Structure formats: structure tokens, C-alpha cells
CSV table of C-alpha atoms and ligand atoms in Angstrom, one decimal:
chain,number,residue,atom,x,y,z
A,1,UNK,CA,149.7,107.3,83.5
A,2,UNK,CA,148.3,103.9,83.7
A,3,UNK,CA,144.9,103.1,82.0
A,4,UNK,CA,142.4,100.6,83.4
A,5,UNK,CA,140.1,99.2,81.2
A,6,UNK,CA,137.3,97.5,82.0
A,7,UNK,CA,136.8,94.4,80.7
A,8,UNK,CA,133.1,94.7,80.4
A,9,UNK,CA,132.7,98.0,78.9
A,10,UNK,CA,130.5,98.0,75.7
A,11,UNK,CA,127.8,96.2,73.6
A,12,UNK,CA,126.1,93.5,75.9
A,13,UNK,CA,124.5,91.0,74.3
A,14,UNK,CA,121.4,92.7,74.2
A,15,UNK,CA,122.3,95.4,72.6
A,16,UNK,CA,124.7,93.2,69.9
A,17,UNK,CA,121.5,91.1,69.0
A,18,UNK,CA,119.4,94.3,68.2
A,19,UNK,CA,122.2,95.8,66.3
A,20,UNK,CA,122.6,92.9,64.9
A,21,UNK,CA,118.8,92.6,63.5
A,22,UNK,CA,118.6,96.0,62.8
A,23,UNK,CA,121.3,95.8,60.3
A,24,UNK,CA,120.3,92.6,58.0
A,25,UNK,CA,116.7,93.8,58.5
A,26,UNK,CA,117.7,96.7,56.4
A,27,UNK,CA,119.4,95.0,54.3
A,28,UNK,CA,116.5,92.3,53.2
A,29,UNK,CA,114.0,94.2,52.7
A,30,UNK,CA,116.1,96.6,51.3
A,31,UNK,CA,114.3,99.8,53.9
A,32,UNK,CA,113.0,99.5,57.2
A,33,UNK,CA,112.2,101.7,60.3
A,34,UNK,CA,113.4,101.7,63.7
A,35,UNK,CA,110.8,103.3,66.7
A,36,UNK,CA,112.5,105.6,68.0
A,37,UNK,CA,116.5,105.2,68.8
A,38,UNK,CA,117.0,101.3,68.7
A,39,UNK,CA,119.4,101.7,71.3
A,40,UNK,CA,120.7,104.6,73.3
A,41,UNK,CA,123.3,105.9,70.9
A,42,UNK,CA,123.6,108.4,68.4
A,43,UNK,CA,126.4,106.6,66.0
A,44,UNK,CA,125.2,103.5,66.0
A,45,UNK,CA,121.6,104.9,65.2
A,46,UNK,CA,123.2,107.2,62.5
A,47,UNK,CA,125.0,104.3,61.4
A,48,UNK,CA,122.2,102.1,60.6
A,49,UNK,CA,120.3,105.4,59.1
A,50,UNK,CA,123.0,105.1,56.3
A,51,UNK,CA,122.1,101.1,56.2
A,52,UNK,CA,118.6,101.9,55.3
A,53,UNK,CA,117.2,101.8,59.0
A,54,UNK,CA,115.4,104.9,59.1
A,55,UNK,CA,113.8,106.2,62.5
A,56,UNK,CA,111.0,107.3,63.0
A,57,UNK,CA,109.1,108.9,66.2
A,58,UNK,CA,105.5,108.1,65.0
A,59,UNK,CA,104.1,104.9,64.6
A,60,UNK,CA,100.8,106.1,63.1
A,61,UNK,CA,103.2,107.2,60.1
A,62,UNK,CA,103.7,103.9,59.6
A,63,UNK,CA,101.7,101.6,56.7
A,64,UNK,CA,100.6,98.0,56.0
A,65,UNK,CA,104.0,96.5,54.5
A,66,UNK,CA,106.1,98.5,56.4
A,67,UNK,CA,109.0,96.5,58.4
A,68,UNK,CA,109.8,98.2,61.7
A,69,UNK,CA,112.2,97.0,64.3
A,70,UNK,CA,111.5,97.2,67.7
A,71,UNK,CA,114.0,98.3,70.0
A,72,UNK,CA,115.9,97.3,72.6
A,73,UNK,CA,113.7,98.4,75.6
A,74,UNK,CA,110.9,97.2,73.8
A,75,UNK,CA,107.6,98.8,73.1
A,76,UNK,CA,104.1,99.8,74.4
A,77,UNK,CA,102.4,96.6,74.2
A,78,UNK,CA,99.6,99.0,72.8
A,79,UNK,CA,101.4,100.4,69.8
A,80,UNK,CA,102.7,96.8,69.4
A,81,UNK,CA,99.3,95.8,69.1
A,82,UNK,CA,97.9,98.4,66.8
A,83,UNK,CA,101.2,97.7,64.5
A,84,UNK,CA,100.2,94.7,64.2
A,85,UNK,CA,96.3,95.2,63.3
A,86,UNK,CA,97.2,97.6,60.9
A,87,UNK,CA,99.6,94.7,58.8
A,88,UNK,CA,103.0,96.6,59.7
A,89,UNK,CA,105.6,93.6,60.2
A,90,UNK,CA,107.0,93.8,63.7
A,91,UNK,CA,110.8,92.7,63.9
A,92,UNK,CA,111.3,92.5,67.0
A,93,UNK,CA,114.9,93.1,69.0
A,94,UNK,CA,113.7,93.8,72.8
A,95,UNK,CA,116.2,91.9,74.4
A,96,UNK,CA,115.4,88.6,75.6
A,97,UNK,CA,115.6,89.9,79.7
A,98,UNK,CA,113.5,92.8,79.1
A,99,UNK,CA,110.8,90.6,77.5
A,100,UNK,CA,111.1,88.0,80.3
A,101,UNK,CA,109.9,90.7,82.8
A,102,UNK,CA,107.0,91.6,80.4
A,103,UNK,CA,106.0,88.5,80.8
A,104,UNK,CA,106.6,88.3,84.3
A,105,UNK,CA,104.0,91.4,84.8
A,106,UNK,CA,101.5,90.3,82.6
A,107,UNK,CA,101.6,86.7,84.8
A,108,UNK,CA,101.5,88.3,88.3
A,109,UNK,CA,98.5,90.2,87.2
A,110,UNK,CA,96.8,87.0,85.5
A,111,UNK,CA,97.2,85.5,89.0
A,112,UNK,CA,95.6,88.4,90.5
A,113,UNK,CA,98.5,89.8,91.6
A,114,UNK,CA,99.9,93.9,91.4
A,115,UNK,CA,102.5,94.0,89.9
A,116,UNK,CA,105.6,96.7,91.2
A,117,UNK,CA,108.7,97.7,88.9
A,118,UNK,CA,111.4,99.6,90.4
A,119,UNK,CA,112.9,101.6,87.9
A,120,UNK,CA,112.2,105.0,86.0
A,121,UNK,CA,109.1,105.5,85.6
A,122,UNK,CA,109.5,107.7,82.4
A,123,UNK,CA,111.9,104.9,80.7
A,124,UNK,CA,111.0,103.8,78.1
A,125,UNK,CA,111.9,100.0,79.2
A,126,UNK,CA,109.7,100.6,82.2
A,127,UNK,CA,106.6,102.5,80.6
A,128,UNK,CA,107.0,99.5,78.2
A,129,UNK,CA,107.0,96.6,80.9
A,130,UNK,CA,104.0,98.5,82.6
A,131,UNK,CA,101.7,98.5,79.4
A,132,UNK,CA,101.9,94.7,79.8
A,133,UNK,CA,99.5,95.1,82.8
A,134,UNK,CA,96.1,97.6,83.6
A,135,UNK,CA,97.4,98.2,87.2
A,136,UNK,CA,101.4,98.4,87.5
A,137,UNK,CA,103.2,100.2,90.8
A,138,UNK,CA,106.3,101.6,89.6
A,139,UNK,CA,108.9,103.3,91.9
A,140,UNK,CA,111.8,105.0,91.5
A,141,UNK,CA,113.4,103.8,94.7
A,142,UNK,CA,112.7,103.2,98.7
A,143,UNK,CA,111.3,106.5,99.4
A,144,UNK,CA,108.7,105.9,96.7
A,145,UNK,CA,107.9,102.6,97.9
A,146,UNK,CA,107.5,103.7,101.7
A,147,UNK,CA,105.2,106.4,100.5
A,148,UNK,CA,102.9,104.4,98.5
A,149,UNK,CA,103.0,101.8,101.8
A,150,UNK,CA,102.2,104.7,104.4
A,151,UNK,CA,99.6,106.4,102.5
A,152,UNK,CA,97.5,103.3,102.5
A,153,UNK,CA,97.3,100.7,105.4
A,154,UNK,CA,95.2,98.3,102.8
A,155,UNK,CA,98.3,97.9,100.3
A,156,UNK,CA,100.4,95.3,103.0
A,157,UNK,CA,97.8,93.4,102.0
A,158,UNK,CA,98.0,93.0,98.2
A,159,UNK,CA,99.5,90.5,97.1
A,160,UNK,CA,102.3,91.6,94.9
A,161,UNK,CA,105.2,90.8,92.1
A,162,UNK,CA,108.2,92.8,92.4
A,163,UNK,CA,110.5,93.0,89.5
A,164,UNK,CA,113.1,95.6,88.7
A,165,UNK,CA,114.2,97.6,85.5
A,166,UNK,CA,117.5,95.9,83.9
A,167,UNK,CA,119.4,98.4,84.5
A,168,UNK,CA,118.5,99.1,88.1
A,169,UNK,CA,121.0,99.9,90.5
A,170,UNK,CA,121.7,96.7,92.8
A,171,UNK,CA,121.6,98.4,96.1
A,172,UNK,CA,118.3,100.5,95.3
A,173,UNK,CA,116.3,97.0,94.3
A,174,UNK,CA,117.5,95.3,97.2
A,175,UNK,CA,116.8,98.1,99.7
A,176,UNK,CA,112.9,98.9,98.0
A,177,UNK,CA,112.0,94.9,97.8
A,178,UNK,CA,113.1,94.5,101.5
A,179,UNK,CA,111.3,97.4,102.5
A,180,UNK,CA,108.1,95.6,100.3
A,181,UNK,CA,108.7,91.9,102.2
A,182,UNK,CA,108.9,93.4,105.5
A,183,UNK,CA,105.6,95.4,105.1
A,184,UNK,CA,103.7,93.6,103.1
A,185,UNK,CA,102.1,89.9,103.7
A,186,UNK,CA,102.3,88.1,100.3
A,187,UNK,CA,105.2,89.0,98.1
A,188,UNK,CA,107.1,87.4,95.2
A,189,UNK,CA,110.3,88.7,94.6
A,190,UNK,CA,111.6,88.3,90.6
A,191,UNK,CA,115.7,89.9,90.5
A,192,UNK,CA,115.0,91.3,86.8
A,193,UNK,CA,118.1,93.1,86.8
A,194,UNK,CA,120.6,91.9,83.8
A,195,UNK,CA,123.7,90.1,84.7
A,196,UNK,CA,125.7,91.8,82.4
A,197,UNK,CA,124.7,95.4,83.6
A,198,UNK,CA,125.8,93.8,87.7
A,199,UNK,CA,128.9,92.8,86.1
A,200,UNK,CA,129.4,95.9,85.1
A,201,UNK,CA,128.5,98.1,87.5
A,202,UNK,CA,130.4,95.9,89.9
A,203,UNK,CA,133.3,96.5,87.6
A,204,UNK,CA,133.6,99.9,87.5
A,205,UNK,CA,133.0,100.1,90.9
A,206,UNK,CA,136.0,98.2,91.5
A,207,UNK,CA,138.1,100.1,88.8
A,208,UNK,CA,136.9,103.3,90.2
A,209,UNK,CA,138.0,102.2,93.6
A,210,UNK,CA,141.8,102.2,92.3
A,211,UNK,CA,142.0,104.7,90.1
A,212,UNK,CA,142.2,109.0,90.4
A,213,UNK,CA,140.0,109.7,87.9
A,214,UNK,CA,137.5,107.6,85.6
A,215,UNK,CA,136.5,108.3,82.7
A,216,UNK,CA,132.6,106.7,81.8
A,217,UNK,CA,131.7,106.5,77.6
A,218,UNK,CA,128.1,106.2,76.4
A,219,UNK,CA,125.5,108.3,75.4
A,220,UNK,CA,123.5,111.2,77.7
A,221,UNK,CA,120.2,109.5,77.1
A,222,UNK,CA,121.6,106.2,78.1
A,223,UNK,CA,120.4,105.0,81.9
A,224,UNK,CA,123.1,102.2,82.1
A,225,UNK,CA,125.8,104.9,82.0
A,226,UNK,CA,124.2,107.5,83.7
A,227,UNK,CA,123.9,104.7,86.4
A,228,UNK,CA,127.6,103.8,85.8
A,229,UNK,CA,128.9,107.6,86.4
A,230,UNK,CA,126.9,107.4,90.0
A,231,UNK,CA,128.4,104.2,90.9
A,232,UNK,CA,132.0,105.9,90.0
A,233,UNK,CA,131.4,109.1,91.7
A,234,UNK,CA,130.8,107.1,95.3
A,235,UNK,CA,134.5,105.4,95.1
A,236,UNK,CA,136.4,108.1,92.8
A,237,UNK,CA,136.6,111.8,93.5
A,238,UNK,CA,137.0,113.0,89.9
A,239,UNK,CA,134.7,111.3,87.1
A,240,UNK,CA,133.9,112.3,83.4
A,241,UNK,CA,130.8,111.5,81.6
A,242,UNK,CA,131.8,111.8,77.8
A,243,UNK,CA,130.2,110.3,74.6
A,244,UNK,CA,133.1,110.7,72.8
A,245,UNK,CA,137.1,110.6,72.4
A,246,UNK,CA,137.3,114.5,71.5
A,247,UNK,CA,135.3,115.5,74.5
A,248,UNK,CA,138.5,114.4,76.8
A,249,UNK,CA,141.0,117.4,78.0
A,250,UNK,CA,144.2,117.0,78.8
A,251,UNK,CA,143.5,119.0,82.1
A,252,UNK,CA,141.5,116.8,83.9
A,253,UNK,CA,144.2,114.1,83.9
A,254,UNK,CA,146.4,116.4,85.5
A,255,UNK,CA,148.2,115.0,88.5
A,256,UNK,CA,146.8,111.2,88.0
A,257,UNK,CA,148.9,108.2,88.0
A,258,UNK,CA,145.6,105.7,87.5
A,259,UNK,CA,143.0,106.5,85.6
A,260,UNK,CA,139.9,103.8,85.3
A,261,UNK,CA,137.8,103.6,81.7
A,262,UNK,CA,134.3,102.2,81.7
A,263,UNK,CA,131.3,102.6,79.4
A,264,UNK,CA,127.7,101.8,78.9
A,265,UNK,CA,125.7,98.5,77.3
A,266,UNK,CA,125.4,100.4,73.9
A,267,UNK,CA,128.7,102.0,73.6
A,268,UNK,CA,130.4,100.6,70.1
A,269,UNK,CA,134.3,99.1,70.6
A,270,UNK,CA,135.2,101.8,68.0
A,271,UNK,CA,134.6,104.4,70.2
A,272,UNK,CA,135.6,102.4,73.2
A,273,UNK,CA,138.7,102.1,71.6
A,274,UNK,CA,138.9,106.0,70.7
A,275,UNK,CA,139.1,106.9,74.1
A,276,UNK,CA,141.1,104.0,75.5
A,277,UNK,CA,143.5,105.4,72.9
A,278,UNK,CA,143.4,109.3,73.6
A,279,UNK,CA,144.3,108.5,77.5
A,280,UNK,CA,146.8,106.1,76.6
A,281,UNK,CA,149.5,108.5,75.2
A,282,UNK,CA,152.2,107.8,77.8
A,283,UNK,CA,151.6,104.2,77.3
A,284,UNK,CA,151.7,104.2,73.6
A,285,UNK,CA,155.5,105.5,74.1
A,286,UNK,CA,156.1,102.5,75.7
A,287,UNK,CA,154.1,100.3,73.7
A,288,UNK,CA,154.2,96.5,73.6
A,289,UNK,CA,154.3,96.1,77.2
A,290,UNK,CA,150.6,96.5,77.7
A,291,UNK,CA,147.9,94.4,76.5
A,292,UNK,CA,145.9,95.8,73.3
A,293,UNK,CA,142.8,96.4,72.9
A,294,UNK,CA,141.8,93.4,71.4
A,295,UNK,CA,143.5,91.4,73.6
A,296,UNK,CA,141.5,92.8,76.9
A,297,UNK,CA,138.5,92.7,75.0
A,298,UNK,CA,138.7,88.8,74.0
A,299,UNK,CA,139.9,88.1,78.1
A,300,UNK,CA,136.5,89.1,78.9
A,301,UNK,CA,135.0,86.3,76.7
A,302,UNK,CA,134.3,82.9,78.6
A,303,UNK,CA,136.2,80.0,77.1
A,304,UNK,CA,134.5,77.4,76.2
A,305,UNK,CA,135.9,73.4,76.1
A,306,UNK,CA,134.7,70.5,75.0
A,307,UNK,CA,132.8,68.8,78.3
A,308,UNK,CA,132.5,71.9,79.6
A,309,UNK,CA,128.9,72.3,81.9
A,310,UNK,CA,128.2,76.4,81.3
A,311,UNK,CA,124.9,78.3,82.2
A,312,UNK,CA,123.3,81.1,79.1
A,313,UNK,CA,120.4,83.1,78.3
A,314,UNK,CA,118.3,81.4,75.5
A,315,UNK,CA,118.2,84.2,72.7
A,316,UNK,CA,116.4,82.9,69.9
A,317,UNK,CA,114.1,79.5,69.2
A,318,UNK,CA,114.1,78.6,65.7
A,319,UNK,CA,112.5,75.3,64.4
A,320,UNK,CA,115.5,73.6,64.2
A,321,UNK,CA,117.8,75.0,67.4
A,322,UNK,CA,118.1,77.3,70.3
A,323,UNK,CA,120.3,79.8,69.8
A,324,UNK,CA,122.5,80.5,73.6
A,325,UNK,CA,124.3,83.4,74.7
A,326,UNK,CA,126.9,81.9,77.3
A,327,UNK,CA,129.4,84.9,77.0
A,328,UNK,CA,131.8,83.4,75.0
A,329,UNK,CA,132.8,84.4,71.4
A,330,UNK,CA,132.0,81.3,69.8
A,331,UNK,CA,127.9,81.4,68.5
A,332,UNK,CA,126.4,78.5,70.8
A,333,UNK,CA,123.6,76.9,70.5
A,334,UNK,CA,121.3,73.4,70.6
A,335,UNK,CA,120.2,71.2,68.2
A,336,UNK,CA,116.0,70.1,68.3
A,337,UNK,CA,117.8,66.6,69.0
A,338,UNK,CA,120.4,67.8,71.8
A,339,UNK,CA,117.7,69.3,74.0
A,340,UNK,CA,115.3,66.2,74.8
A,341,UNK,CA,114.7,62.6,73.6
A,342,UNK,CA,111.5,62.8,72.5
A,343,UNK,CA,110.9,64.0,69.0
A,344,UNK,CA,107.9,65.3,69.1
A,345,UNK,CA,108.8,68.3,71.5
A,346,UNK,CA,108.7,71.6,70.0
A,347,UNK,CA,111.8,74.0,71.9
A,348,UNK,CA,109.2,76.1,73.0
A,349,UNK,CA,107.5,73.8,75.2
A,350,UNK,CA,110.7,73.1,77.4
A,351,UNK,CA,112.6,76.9,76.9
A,352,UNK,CA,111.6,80.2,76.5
A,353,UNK,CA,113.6,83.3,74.8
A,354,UNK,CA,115.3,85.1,77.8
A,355,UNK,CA,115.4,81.7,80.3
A,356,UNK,CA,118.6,81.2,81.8
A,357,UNK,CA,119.4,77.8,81.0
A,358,UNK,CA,122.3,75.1,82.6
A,359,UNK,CA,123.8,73.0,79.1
A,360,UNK,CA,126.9,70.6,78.5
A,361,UNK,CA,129.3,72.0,75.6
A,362,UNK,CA,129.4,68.9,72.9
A,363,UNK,CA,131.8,70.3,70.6
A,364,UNK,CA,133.9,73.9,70.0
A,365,UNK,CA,134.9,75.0,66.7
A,366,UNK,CA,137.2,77.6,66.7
A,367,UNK,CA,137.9,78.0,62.9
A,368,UNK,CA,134.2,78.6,62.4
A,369,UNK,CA,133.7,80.3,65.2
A,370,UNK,CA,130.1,78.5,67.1
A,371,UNK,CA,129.6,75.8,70.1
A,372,UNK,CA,127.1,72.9,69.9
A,373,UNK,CA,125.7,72.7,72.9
A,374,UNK,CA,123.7,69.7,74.7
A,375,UNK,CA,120.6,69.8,77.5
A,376,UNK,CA,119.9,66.1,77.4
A,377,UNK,CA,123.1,64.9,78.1
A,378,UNK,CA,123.8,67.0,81.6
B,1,SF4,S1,121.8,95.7,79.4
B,1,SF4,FE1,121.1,93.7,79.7
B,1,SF4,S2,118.8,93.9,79.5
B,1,SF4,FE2,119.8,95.7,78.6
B,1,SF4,S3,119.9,95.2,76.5
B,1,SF4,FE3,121.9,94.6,77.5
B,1,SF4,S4,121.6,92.4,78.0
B,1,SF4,FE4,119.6,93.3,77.6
């Protein structure tokens, strides 16, 4: 049997970055507190439980001089705000996309405009992207939004914001906001949903397309690979949901000759790699004729040369740099004096943390592993 991996199963940046902080969060202050699971996935979350991030369900629990990091999804903007009055230090690790359509919301309704999300409404990136604004619309889908647009005549006539949840699948945005512009007489249209969850869903789309069964790894709570096992199920008549290698039976391989292998944003390589292994048995006999793990896992990165004009998401602004994702391995980012000329500029005032942003790659360095990057000299 043949395994097909795909190259964008696992951590997305995102997730990495909250791991990431999570982790040497714990470690400085030597105990901390997560709210609720920092990302959808029971080892990781019992992993950094044994590095001294403890979770907790209750933020009232929590006291002045308390660190707790926020997740992933983010967080009600009210619980953010009563942390915060009460002295508890916020770190906070909501990805960079999900806190660009916060802000989004929160503008629209500045402007005097309703804001809509299409997403889940009970998730908790959604309920967290609607507390930035009194008077969110949030539907699950076209059927939702054709309700909400029948029952009143008055509502073509709001001006409105439509974003969608990250995770959102591609089809269901693009059939609810066309549905909205048709109707409805001023509309702005923001495409919220994260590149690397359309790369992947495209992906296993594809993979699912060419193989007998698929096989999708991530957690039950997670929405990215519940999303990921509907996508499958439309181009491959047998599909597994598992959250683990020991979950897989022999049985339901039976008869294949392809078999695809996806899994969800916060799905660790370990585990990943678990699976990838269990369904490669026939291949291991014959190894050394197919690519390893590792070696699929690092096609996936960009590469990055010297000259090189590449497009990232701004993760962090420090006072000295901006800190890039561009997909490769190398850490990127721009010095204070490689983004503009004039030196009074503070990086805030030209880039934001979740902007997509066009740069010029200066210099690679391999052996240690980062990219300086450039703004001012595109
Ligand atoms: S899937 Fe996208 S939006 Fe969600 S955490 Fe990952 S990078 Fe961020």
C-alpha cells in the first residue's frame, strides 16, 4: 500500500507560536495558567501541564500576579478585560489572523457598520471575535444568512462587514457572502479565512481525490479537522477520523492500494509521524525508496534565497524588529532600520501583528537557522 502524506498536515504557525509561548511562559515564571485548552489537543495540553502550564476553566479563580496565557482562538474580550482590572498578566498567544478579524469587527462597528461572521456560532474563536462588538450577526452558513435576510426586508439595507471564522470552509464563505452582496446594498467583504487552513483543506482534498481511504489525525474538539474529514468524505468513499496511531485497524485498509494521510492545525509531528508510520508497514519492508518523514515535512517549507521578493504574516513587533512568518524554516524577520528610512518611526505605525506583508530577503543563514528581511529596499 502506498501512503500519501500531506505535506501540510500539522502545527500551523499559529498554533507553533502559542505552543511556543506557552512553553517558555512556564518556564519564566516558573507556573502559569492556560484558559481553557490552549489549542485543540489533548497531548500537547497535557504536555505543557507537566511544563508548569496548568489549565484552568475559571477565570474568576484566577488572582493579581497570576500569568495566564491566552489561547489560540483568543478570548472574550470581556474576561480579557476583567483579567486585566483585576492585575492578572495577560500573555497573550491568539494568533495574529484571529486577532486581525477582532479588530476588523470592532472597526466595522466604529464605522457604524453590523458586523457578520460566518462560522460556529458556539466556537470559541467566533463567540470571541463577537465580544469585540455589542451587535454581531453570526451564521453558520447560507441558510442562516437567507433567513436572517427574509425575515426582515429592513436588513438589505444595513450596511455591513462580513468576515469569516479561520477555519471556515471556503465554499460555505463564498456561497453566504454572495448571497449577502446580492441582497444587500452596502457590503464590505473581509476573506478572514487562514491561508494555511485553504492550503490545507485544498490538500487533502486533492489527496483524498487519489486515494481509497484517508485517514484524518487531530483532536474530536478540533473544527479544522472536523472540517478536514468533511472535505475527505466528498472525494473519498472511506475516511477515518482518529486522534491517535492506536486507534487505526488493520481492517479498514483492507483492499486499498492508496491511502491519503492528513491532519488538523494542532496535530503535533510526533503523532503525525505515529500514524504515518503504523500505515506504512508494506513500505517500511521496502524502505529507502520512499521519502522520510522528515524529508516530506521540510519540502513543505518555502526556500528562501538571498534577493528573493516573498510575502508573510507579521507575527510579533518588538522594539527593535518585526518578527515574519513567510513559511520557511528559517526565523525571518526586519530590522527597525530595514523597514523605513526615517528613524523616528515606531513598527507599529507602518505594520500591524497579523498584516500580510510583501519584503525582499537581505540575507539567509542557514547554520543559524533565521532570514533578515528588508521592506525599504523593495
Ligand atoms: S489555523 Fe490559521 S488562524 Fe488558526 S491558529 Fe493556525 S494560523 Fe492561526
Amino acid at each position: 500500500m502506498k501512503v500519501l502524506l500531506a505535506k501540510s498536515a500539522g502545527f500551523c504557525y499559529g498554533v507553533k507560536r502559542a505552543v511556543e509561548l506557552a512553553a517558555k511562559t512556564g518556564e519564566e515564571t516558573g507556573g502559569c495558567w492556560m484558559l481553557g485548552d490552549l489549542i485543540h489537543n489533548s497531548h500537547v495540553v497535557e504536555d505543557l501541564a507537566r511544563r508548569g502550564v496548568r489549565k484552568t476553566e475559571d477565570p474568576a479563580g484566577l488572582a493579581a500576579g497570576d500569568t495566564v496565557v491566552i489561547r489560540s482562538h483568543g478570548e472574550l474580550k470581556s474576561v480579557l478585560d476583567d483579567l486585566e482590572a483585576r492585575g492578572v498578566r495577560c500573555v497573550n498567544a491568539t494568533c495574529p489572523n484571529v486577532i486581525r478579524i477582532q479588530r476588523l469587527v470592532a472597526q466595522a462597528e466604529a464605522e457604524g457598520r453590523r458586523p457578520v461572521i460566518i462560522g460556529e456560532p458556539l466556537h470559541p474563536e467566533v463567540m470571541g471575535v463577537a465580544s469585540w462588538c455589542r451587535q454581531p450577526l453570526v451564521f453558520d452558513g447560507p441558510e442562516a444568512v437567507e433567513a436572517w435576510l427574509d425575515g426582515d426586508e429592513k436588513s438589505r439595507e444595513i450596511p455591513v462587514t462580513v468576515v469569516a471564522q479561520t477555519t471556515c470552509i471556503r465554499k460555505l464563505f463564498e456561497t453566504s457572502w454572495k448571497i449577502i452582496k446580492k441582497q444587500c446594498t452596502n457590503v464590505k467583504i473581509f476573506d478572514t479565512i487562514c491561508n494555511a487552513t485553504h492550503e490545507r483543506q485544498s490538500e487533502a482534498a486533492e489527496i483524498a481525490g487519489k486515494a481509497d481511504v484517508m485517514v484524518v489525525v487531530g483532536d474530536r474538539k478540533s473544527a479544522n479537522t472536523k472540517h478536514l474529514t468533511e472535505i475527505c468524505l466528498r472525494r473519498c468513499p472511506r475516511v477515518v477520523q482518529i486522534e491517535r496511531a492506536d486507534e487505526l485497524s488493520p481492517d479498514f485498509f483492507n483492499g486499498c492500494t492508496v491511502a491519503g494521510l492528513t491532519a488538523g492545525a494542532s496535530t503535533p509531528a510526533g503523532i503525525i509521524k505515529e500514524v504515518y508510520a503504523t500505515m506504512s508497514e508494506e513500505i517500511k519492508a521496502a524502505e529507502g525508496k520512499e521519502e522520510s518523514f522528515e524529508e516530506l515535512l521540510n519540502q513543505s517549507f518555502k526556500t528562501l534565497n538571498n534577493g528573493d521578493r516573498v510575502t508573510g504574516i507579521v507575527t510579533a513587533i518588538t522594539p527593535t524588529e518585526v518578527q515574519v512568518d513567510v513559511g520557511a524554516k528559517q526565523a525571518a524577520y526586519i530590522k527597525l532600520s530595514e523597514l523605513s528610512d526615517d528613524p523616528n518611526v515606531k513598527a507599529e505605525d507602518l505594520v500591524h501583528v497579523g498584516d500580510q506583508i510583501e519584503t525582499y530577503v537581505v540575507r539567509v543563514n542557514d547554520v543559524e537557522g533565521y532570514a533578515e528581511l528588508s521592506k525599504k529596499r523593495l
